[in-house]
Short mmCIF file of C-alpha atoms and ligand atoms in Angstrom, two decimals:
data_model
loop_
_atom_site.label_atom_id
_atom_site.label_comp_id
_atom_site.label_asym_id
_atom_site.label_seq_id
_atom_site.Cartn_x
_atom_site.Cartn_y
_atom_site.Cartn_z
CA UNK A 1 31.67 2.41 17.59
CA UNK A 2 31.93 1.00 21.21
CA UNK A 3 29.85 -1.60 22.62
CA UNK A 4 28.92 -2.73 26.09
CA UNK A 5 26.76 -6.22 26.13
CA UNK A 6 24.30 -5.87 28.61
CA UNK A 7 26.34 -4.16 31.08
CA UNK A 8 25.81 -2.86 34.35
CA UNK A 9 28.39 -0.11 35.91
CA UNK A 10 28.39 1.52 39.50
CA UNK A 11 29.86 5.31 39.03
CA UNK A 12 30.58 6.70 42.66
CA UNK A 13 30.58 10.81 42.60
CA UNK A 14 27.89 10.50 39.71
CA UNK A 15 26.21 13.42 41.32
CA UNK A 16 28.39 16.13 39.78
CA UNK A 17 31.01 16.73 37.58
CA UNK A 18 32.89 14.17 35.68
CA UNK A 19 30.92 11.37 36.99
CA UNK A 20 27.96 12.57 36.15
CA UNK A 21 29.02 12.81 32.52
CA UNK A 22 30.75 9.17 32.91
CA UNK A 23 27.35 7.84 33.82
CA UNK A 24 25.71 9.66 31.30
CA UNK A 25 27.91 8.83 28.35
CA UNK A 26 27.76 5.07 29.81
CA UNK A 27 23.90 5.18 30.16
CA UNK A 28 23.53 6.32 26.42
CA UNK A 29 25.77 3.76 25.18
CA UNK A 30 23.01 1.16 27.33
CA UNK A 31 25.21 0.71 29.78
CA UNK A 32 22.57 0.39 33.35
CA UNK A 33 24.25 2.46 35.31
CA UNK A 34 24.17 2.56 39.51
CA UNK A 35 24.66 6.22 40.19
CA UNK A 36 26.71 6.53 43.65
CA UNK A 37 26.89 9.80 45.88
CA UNK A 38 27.32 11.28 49.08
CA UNK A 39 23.73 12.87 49.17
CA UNK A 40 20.81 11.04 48.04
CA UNK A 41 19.65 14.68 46.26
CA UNK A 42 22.54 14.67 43.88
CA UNK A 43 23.23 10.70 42.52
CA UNK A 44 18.94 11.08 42.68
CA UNK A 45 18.98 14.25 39.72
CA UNK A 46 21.30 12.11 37.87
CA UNK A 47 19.68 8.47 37.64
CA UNK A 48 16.46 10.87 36.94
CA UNK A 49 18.11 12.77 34.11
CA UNK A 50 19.26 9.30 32.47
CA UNK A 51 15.72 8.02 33.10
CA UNK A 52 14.46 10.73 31.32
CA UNK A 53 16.49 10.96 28.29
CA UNK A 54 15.83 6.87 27.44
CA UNK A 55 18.47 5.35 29.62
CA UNK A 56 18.59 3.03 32.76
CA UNK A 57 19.83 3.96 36.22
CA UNK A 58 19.69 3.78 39.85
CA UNK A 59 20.53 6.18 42.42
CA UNK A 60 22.27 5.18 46.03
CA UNK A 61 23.53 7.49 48.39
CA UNK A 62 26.61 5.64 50.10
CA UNK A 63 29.41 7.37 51.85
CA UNK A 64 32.43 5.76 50.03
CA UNK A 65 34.37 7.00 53.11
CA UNK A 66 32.50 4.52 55.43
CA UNK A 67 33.56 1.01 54.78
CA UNK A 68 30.93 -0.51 56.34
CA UNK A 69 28.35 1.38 54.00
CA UNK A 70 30.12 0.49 51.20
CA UNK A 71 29.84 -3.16 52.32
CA UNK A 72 26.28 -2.91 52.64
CA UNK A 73 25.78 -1.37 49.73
CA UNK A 74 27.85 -3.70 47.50
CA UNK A 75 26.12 -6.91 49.00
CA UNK A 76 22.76 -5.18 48.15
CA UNK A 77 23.23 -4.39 44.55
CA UNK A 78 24.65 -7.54 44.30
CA UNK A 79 21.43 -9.02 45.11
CA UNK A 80 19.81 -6.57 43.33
CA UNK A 81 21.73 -6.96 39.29
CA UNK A 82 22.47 -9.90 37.69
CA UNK A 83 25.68 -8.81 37.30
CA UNK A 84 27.85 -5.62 37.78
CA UNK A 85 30.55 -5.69 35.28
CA UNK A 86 31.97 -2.22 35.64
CA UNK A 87 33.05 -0.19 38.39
CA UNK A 88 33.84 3.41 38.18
CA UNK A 89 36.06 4.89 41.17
CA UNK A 90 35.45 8.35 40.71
CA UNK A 91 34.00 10.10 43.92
CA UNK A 92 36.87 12.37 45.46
CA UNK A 93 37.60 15.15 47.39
CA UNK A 94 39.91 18.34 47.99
CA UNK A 95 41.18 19.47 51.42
CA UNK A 96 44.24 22.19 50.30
CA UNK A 97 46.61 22.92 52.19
CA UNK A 98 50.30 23.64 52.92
CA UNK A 99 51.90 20.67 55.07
CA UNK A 100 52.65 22.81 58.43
CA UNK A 101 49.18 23.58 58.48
CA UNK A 102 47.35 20.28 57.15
CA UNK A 103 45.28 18.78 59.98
CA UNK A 104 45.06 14.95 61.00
CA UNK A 105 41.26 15.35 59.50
CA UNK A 106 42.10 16.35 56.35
CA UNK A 107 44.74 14.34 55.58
CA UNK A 108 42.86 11.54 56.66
CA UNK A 109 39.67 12.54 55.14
CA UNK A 110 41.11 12.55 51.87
CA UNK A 111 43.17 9.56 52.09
CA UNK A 112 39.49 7.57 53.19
CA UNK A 113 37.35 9.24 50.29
CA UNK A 114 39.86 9.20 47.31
CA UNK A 115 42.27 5.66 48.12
CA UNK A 116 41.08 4.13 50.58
CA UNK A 117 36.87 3.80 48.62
CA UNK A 118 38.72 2.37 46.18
CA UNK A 119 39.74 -0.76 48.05
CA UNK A 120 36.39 -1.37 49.85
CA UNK A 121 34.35 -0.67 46.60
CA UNK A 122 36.86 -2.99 44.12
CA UNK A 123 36.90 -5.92 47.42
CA UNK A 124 33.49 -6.42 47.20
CA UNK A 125 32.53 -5.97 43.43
CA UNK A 126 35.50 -7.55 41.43
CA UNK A 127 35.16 -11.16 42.89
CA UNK A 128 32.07 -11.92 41.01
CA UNK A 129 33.82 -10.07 37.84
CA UNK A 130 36.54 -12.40 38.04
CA UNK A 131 34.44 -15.36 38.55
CA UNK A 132 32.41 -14.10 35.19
CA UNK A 133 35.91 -13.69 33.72
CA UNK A 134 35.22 -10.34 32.21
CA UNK A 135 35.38 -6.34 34.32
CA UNK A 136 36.08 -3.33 33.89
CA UNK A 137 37.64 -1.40 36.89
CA UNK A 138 38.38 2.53 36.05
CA UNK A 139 39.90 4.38 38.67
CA UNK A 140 39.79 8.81 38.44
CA UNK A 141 42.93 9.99 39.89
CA UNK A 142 45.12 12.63 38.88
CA UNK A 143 47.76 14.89 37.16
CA UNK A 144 48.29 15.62 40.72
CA UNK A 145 49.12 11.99 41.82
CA UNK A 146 51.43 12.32 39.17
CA UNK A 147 53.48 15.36 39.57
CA UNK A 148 52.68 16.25 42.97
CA UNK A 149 51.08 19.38 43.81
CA UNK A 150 52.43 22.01 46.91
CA UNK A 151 49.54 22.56 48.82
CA UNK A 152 47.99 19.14 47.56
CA UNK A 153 50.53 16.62 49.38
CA UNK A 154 47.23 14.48 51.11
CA UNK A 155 45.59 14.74 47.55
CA UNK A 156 48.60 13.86 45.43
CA UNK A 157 49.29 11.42 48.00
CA UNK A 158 45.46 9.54 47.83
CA UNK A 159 45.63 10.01 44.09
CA UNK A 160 49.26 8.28 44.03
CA UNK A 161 48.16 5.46 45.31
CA UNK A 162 45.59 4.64 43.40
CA UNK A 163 48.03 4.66 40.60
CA UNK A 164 49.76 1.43 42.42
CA UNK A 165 46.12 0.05 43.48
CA UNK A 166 45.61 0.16 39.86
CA UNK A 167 48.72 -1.31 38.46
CA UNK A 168 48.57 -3.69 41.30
CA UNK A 169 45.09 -5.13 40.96
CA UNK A 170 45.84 -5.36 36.87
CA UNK A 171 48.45 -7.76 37.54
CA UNK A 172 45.90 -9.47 40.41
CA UNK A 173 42.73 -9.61 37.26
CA UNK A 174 44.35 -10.22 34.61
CA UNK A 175 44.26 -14.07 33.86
CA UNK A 176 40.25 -13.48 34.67
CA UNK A 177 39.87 -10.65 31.78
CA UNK A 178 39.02 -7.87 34.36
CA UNK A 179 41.00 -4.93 33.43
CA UNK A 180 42.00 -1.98 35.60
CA UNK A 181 43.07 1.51 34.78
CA UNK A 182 43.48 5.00 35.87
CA UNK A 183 42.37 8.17 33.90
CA UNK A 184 44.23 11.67 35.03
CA UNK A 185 42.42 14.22 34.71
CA UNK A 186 44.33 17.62 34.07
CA UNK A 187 42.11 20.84 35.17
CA UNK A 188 38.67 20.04 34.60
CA UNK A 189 35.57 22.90 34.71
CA UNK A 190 33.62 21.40 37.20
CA UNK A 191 31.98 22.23 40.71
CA UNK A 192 36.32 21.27 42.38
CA UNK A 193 37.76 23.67 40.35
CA UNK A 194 35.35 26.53 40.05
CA UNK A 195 37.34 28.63 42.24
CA UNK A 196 40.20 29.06 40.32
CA UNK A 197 38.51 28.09 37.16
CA UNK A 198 36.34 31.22 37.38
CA UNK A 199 39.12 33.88 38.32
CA UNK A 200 40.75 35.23 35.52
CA UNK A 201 44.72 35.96 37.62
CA UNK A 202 44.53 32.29 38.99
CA UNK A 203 43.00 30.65 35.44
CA UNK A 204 45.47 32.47 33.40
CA UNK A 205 48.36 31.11 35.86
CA UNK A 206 47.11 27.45 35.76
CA UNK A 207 46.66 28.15 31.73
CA UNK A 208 50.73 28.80 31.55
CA UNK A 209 51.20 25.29 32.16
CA UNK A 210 48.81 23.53 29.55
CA UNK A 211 49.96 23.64 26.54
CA UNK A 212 46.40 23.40 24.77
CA UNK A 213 45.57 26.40 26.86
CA UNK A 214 42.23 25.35 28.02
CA UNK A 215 40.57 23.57 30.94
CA UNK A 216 39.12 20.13 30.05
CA UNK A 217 35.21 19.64 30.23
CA UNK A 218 34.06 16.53 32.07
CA UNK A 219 32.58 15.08 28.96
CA UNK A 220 36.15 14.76 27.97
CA UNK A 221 37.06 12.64 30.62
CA UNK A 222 33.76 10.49 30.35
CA UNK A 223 35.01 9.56 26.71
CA UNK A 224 38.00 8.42 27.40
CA UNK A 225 36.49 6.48 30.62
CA UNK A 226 33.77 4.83 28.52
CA UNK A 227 35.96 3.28 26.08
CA UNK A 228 38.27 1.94 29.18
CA UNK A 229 35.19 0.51 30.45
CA UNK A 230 33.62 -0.77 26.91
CA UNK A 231 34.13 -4.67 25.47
CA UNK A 232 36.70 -3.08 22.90
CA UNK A 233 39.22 -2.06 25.70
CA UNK A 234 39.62 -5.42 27.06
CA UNK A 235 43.83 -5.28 26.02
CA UNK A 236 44.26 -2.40 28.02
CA UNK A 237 45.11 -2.85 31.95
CA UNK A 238 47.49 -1.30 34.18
CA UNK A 239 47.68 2.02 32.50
CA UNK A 240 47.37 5.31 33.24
CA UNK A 241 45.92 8.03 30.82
CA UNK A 242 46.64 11.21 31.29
CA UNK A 243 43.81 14.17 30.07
CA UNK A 244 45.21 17.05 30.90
CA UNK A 245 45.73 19.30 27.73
CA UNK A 246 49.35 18.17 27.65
CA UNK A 247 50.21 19.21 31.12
CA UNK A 248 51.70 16.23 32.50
CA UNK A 249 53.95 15.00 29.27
P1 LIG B 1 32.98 17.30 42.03
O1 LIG B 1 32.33 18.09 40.96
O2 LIG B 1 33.35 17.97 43.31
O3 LIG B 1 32.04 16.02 42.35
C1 LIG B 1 32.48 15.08 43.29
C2 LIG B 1 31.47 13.95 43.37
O4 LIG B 1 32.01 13.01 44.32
C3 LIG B 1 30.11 14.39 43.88
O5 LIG B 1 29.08 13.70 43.23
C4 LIG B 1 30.16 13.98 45.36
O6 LIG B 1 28.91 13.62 45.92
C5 LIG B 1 31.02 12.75 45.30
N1 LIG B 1 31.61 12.49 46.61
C6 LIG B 1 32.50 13.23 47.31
N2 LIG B 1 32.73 12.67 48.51
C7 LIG B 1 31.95 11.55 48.57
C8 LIG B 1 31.72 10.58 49.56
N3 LIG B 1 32.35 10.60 50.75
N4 LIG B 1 30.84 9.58 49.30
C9 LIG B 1 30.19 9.54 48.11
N5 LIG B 1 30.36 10.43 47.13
C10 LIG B 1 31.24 11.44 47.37
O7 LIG B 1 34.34 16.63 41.52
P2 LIG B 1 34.91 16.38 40.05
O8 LIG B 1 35.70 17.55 39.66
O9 LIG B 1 33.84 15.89 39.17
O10 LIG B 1 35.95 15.21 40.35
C11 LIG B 1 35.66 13.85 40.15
C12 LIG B 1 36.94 13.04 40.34
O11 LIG B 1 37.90 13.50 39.41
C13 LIG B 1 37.54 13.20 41.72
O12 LIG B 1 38.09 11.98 42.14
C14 LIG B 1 38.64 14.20 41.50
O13 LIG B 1 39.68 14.06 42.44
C15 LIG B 1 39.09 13.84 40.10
N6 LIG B 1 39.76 14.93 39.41
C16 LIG B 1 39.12 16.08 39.13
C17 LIG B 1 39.81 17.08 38.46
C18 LIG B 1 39.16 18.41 38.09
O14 LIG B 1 39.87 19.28 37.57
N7 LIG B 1 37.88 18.59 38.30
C19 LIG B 1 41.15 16.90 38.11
C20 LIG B 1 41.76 15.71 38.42
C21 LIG B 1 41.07 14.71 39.07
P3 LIG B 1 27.76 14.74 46.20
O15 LIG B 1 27.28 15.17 44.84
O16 LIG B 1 26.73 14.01 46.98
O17 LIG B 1 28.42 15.85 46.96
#
């Protein structure tokens, strides 16, 4: 059984998807959880859904793109918790397309919300983790930043780098007990992938190259998340777990 002493985590992209069902597997382990989205609608149905089923969260709409807001937001819920012990990177986006035909806006759009978040968000939350001497930093990148991807070379590139932000920052933590990881996520059924996930010729393509021959759910990835981020993963830093239905051996 895992166990989390009076922890608090922020989850960014908790509105959907896999961070929703991060926060939600966190939140019913006791975990308080800070529920981070773009729109105030979405992090808002999730912090209410924990709320209701016995839990404790709290919603904030920040735009992890802006680095100011992230700022802000940091030094408020700073003021706000005791203590914030566990940080989730999770929010991300998609912008597809072949090189040639790849704007400046979506390469850089994706770079901001998937790498560069990560640095503002981990800046301004991990000093008073390593001052407490214990954290939790889980970053959600990809089979993508892994393998590369054609048509994915600003996503595989964003999700790439947080593999070295990870590995990088573990070696930074470590003598203060905060650990950092990545989880990468295979295909996932979730509001990103619904496209393909949902059209049999494209599924059944993707499905060639997993060996379990399945998409993941997001409560698969939450799992594996919560015990990264529970007091019974603190020898684990600087790794990076794949979940991907054997994809990416
Ligand atoms: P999703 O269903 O599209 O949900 C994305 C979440 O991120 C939403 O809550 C969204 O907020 C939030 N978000 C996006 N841009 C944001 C911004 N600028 N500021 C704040 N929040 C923002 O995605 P998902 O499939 O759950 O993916 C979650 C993470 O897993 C991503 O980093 C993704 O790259 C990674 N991943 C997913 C898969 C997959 O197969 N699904 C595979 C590998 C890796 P709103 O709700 O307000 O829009």
């Amino acid at each position: 059984m895992l166990t989390f002493t009076n922890r608090t985590a922020v989850v960014t992209g908790a509105g959907r998807g896999i961070g929703k069902a991060i926060a939600e597997t966190l939140a019913r382990n006791g975990v308080t959880v800070i529920c981070v989205s773009k729109s105030a609608d979405s992090c808002g149905a999730t912090a209410a859904a924990i709320t209701a089923a016995g839990g404790k969260a709290k919603a904030r709409a920040v735009d992890v793109a802006d680095g100011a807001a992230v700022a802000q937001a940091a030094a408020e819920l700073l003021g706000e918790f005791p203590t914030i012990d566990i940080l989730v990177n999770n929010a991300g986006i998609t912008r597809d397309g072949l090189l040639f035909r790849m704007s400046d806006a979506d390469w850089n759009d994706v770079l901001t919300t998937n790498l560069t978040s990560c640095f503002h968000w981990t800046k301004h939350l991990a000093r008073p983790m390593t001052r407490a001497r214990w954290g939790r930093i889980v970053n959600i990148t990809s089979v993508s930043g892994i393998m590369g991807n054609a048509g994915q070379a600003n996503y595989s590139a964003a999700k790439a780098g947080m593999i070295g932000l990870t590995k990088s920052l573990a070696r930074e933590f470590a003598s203060r007990s905060v650990t950092v990881n990545a989880v990468a996520p295979g295909f996932i059924k979730t509001d990103m992938t619904t496209d393909f996930v949902n059209k049999p010729e494209a599924s059944a393509k993707i499905l060639e190259v997993v060996p379990l021959k399945r998409f993941g759910e997001a409560s698969d990835v939450a799992t594996l998340t919560a015990y990264l981020c529970s007091d019974q993963a603190g020898y684990v830093t600087g790794q990076v777990f794949n979940i991907d239905g054997g994809m990416a051996m």
